[in-house]
GROMACS .gro file of C-alpha atoms in nm:
model
  188
    1MET     CA    1  -0.974   1.296   0.845
    2PHE     CA    2  -0.622   1.165   0.897
    3LEU     CA    3  -0.435   1.277   1.206
    4HIS     CA    4  -0.065   1.327   1.137
    5MET     CA    5   0.157   1.130   1.370
    6ARG     CA    6   0.531   1.086   1.387
    7ARG     CA    7   0.629   0.768   1.207
    8SER     CA    8   0.790   0.626   1.521
    9ASP     CA    9   0.464   0.674   1.713
   10ARG     CA   10   0.252   0.511   1.441
   11HIS     CA   11   0.450   0.194   1.416
   12GLN     CA   12   0.566   0.111   1.767
   13GLY     CA   13   0.481  -0.249   1.842
   14THR     CA   14   0.347  -0.323   1.494
   15MET     CA   15   0.566  -0.624   1.417
   16THR     CA   16   0.375  -0.951   1.395
   17ILE     CA   17   0.510  -1.296   1.317
   18ASP     CA   18   0.294  -1.573   1.169
   19ARG     CA   19   0.330  -1.950   1.209
   20ALA     CA   20   0.551  -1.973   0.899
   21GLY     CA   21   0.800  -1.729   1.051
   22THR     CA   22   0.703  -1.434   0.834
   23ALA     CA   23   0.745  -1.103   1.015
   24ILE     CA   24   0.527  -0.805   0.922
   25ARG     CA   25   0.681  -0.471   1.015
   26PRO     CA   26   0.704  -0.114   0.882
   27LEU     CA   27   0.873  -0.083   0.543
   28GLU     CA   28   1.186   0.127   0.591
   29ARG     CA   29   1.460   0.275   0.376
   30HIS     CA   30   1.695  -0.018   0.441
   31HIS     CA   31   1.440  -0.242   0.262
   32LEU     CA   32   1.451  -0.020  -0.047
   33SER     CA   33   1.703  -0.215  -0.257
   34ALA     CA   34   1.526  -0.549  -0.205
   35ALA     CA   35   1.184  -0.389  -0.260
   36LEU     CA   36   1.295  -0.238  -0.590
   37GLU     CA   37   1.416  -0.583  -0.701
   38ILE     CA   38   1.078  -0.738  -0.617
   39GLN     CA   39   0.902  -0.450  -0.794
   40ALA     CA   40   1.113  -0.503  -1.110
   41LEU     CA   41   1.009  -0.869  -1.123
   42ALA     CA   42   0.641  -0.794  -1.058
   43TYR     CA   43   0.566  -0.508  -1.298
   44PRO     CA   44   0.641  -0.395  -1.653
   45ALA     CA   45   0.883  -0.105  -1.699
   46ALA     CA   46   0.604   0.151  -1.751
   47LEU     CA   47   0.473   0.088  -1.397
   48LEU     CA   48   0.803   0.092  -1.208
   49GLU     CA   49   0.862   0.361  -0.950
   50HIS     CA   50   1.214   0.501  -0.945
   51GLU     CA   51   1.401   0.497  -0.614
   52ARG     CA   52   1.316   0.855  -0.505
   53ALA     CA   53   0.944   0.813  -0.581
   54PHE     CA   54   0.933   0.476  -0.405
   55ALA     CA   55   1.117   0.612  -0.099
   56SER     CA   56   0.885   0.914  -0.077
   57ARG     CA   57   0.588   0.687  -0.012
   58ILE     CA   58   0.767   0.519   0.280
   59THR     CA   59   0.836   0.850   0.457
   60LEU     CA   60   0.490   1.006   0.439
   61ALA     CA   61   0.341   1.090   0.778
   62GLY     CA   62   0.038   0.878   0.688
   63SER     CA   63   0.249   0.578   0.587
   64CYS     CA   64   0.101   0.233   0.624
   65CYS     CA   65   0.386   0.089   0.415
   66LEU     CA   66   0.477  -0.259   0.532
   67ALA     CA   67   0.746  -0.521   0.480
   68ALA     CA   68   0.710  -0.897   0.507
   69THR     CA   69   1.036  -1.072   0.587
   70ARG     CA   70   1.129  -1.432   0.642
   71ASP     CA   71   1.465  -1.511   0.800
   72GLY     CA   72   1.558  -1.145   0.755
   73VAL     CA   73   1.490  -1.147   0.379
   74LEU     CA   74   1.221  -0.925   0.226
   75ILE     CA   75   0.960  -1.145   0.056
   76ALA     CA   76   0.684  -0.886  -0.001
   77TYR     CA   77   0.600  -0.521   0.051
   78LEU     CA   78   0.299  -0.294   0.054
   79LEU     CA   79   0.307   0.076  -0.032
   80ALA     CA   80  -0.002   0.233   0.124
   81HIS     CA   81  -0.059   0.573   0.278
   82ALA     CA   82  -0.319   0.828   0.375
   83TRP     CA   83  -0.411   1.043   0.077
   84PRO     CA   84  -0.686   1.275  -0.049
   85SER     CA   85  -0.987   1.083  -0.179
   86ARG     CA   86  -1.021   1.025  -0.553
   87ALA     CA   87  -0.685   1.187  -0.624
   88PRO     CA   88  -0.446   0.899  -0.696
   89PRO     CA   89  -0.081   0.999  -0.722
   90SER     CA   90   0.073   0.976  -1.067
   91ILE     CA   91   0.329   0.707  -1.141
   92GLY     CA   92   0.679   0.823  -1.063
   93ASN     CA   93   0.588   1.135  -0.867
   94VAL     CA   94   0.788   1.207  -0.554
   95LEU     CA   95   0.522   1.258  -0.287
   96ALA     CA   96   0.501   1.503   0.001
   97ASP     CA   97   0.251   1.491   0.284
   98PRO     CA   98  -0.095   1.601   0.169
   99VAL     CA   99  -0.289   1.868   0.349
  100VAL     CA  100  -0.556   1.612   0.431
  101GLY     CA  101  -0.538   1.233   0.410
  102GLU     CA  102  -0.896   1.111   0.369
  103VAL     CA  103  -0.848   0.751   0.255
  104LEU     CA  104  -0.591   0.475   0.258
  105PHE     CA  105  -0.444   0.474  -0.091
  106ILE     CA  106  -0.290   0.138  -0.175
  107HIS     CA  107  -0.023   0.219  -0.427
  108ASP     CA  108   0.157  -0.111  -0.466
  109LEU     CA  109   0.162  -0.467  -0.337
  110ALA     CA  110   0.434  -0.700  -0.464
  111VAL     CA  111   0.527  -1.049  -0.350
  112SER     CA  112   0.851  -1.225  -0.441
  113LEU     CA  113   0.849  -1.571  -0.596
  114THR     CA  114   0.935  -1.727  -0.259
  115GLY     CA  115   0.644  -1.547  -0.092
  116ARG     CA  116   0.376  -1.637  -0.347
  117GLY     CA  117   0.101  -1.869  -0.236
  118THR     CA  118   0.163  -1.802   0.134
  119GLY     CA  119  -0.111  -1.545   0.191
  120VAL     CA  120   0.146  -1.280   0.281
  121GLY     CA  121  -0.011  -1.021   0.047
  122ARG     CA  122  -0.343  -1.053   0.228
  123GLN     CA  123  -0.165  -1.026   0.565
  124LEU     CA  124   0.002  -0.702   0.456
  125VAL     CA  125  -0.325  -0.550   0.334
  126LEU     CA  126  -0.518  -0.646   0.648
  127ARG     CA  127  -0.243  -0.504   0.870
  128ALA     CA  128  -0.252  -0.178   0.672
  129PHE     CA  129  -0.631  -0.167   0.718
  130ASP     CA  130  -0.577  -0.199   1.095
  131LEU     CA  131  -0.330   0.090   1.096
  132ALA     CA  132  -0.556   0.305   0.878
  133ALA     CA  133  -0.866   0.233   1.089
  134ARG     CA  134  -0.673   0.322   1.404
  135ASP     CA  135  -0.600   0.658   1.241
  136GLY     CA  136  -0.967   0.714   1.156
  137LEU     CA  137  -0.956   0.628   0.785
  138GLU     CA  138  -1.275   0.455   0.675
  139ARG     CA  139  -1.213   0.377   0.307
  140ALA     CA  140  -0.936   0.240   0.088
  141GLU     CA  141  -0.878   0.319  -0.279
  142LEU     CA  142  -0.644   0.175  -0.540
  143ILE     CA  143  -0.582   0.129  -0.909
  144ALA     CA  144  -0.561  -0.241  -1.000
  145VAL     CA  145  -0.310  -0.309  -1.278
  146GLU     CA  146  -0.194  -0.602  -1.488
  147GLY     CA  147  -0.507  -0.812  -1.434
  148ALA     CA  148  -0.497  -0.787  -1.052
  149ALA     CA  149  -0.861  -0.674  -1.014
  150GLY     CA  150  -0.974  -1.028  -0.927
  151TYR     CA  151  -0.724  -1.043  -0.642
  152TRP     CA  152  -0.850  -0.714  -0.501
  153GLN     CA  153  -1.213  -0.823  -0.542
  154ARG     CA  154  -1.137  -1.123  -0.320
  155LEU     CA  155  -1.021  -0.872  -0.059
  156GLY     CA  156  -1.356  -0.690  -0.075
  157PHE     CA  157  -1.281  -0.416  -0.328
  158THR     CA  158  -1.540  -0.316  -0.586
  159SER     CA  159  -1.499  -0.145  -0.922
  160PRO     CA  160  -1.725   0.159  -0.930
  161GLU     CA  161  -1.714   0.397  -1.222
  162VAL     CA  162  -1.385   0.586  -1.239
  163PRO     CA  163  -1.431   0.929  -1.080
  164ALA     CA  164  -1.414   1.192  -1.356
  165GLU     CA  165  -1.139   1.380  -1.174
  166SER     CA  166  -0.925   1.062  -1.165
  167ALA     CA  167  -0.985   0.920  -1.514
  168GLY     CA  168  -0.661   1.051  -1.668
  169LYS     CA  169  -0.446   0.921  -1.384
  170VAL     CA  170  -0.614   0.579  -1.392
  171ALA     CA  171  -0.560   0.557  -1.770
  172ALA     CA  172  -0.187   0.627  -1.722
  173TYR     CA  173  -0.161   0.295  -1.537
  174GLY     CA  174  -0.245   0.102  -1.856
  175ALA     CA  175  -0.540  -0.012  -2.063
  176ALA     CA  176  -0.641  -0.281  -1.812
  177ALA     CA  177  -0.620  -0.050  -1.509
  178ARG     CA  178  -0.931  -0.045  -1.289
  179TRP     CA  179  -1.032   0.201  -1.019
  180MET     CA  180  -1.128   0.012  -0.702
  181GLU     CA  181  -1.240   0.098  -0.350
  182ARG     CA  182  -1.379  -0.054  -0.032
  183ASP     CA  183  -1.476   0.042   0.317
  184ILE     CA  184  -1.237  -0.040   0.598
  185GLU     CA  185  -1.395  -0.217   0.892
  186ARG     CA  186  -1.221  -0.185   1.224
  187ARG     CA  187  -1.105  -0.529   1.342
  188ASN     CA  188  -1.033  -0.620   1.702
   0.00000   0.00000   0.00000
């Protein structure tokens, strides 16, 4: 079960910087404009989150939303948050904190053209796993879109049968959408 914490408590000291000078830190409202630009380049119109829906994911108490910046410029982001199991949010919904966050739901990972091929997406996901594990979450769920299932498989996700209660929501993400999940191991 997810323990609600104030956002400032969850993310103190979470910035990391890799050898290439990429900083990983919490995704915040001031990143919103740049994140929406990256999103628009990464996804078709039917999968775009409008500004209010996007921002609502950042402010959830169970937020594991992260930004990757290089020289102060956003090059990638991850929208991930604690959420009830097998109950993916619908595209475009403005979210409020759930009663219980049982899993880490990875809603969106997008990398700009300048960030591609650097491994920054993997860094964001692994950092989110660390945050989620620290909060007691043991599993991650997502809906892979636009042929991204292979990427997520390389990160340890599997494609079990779509839970009956989630089938309609998964289908709304497109014909190629795939339900995926994996356990989160606590790393040191």
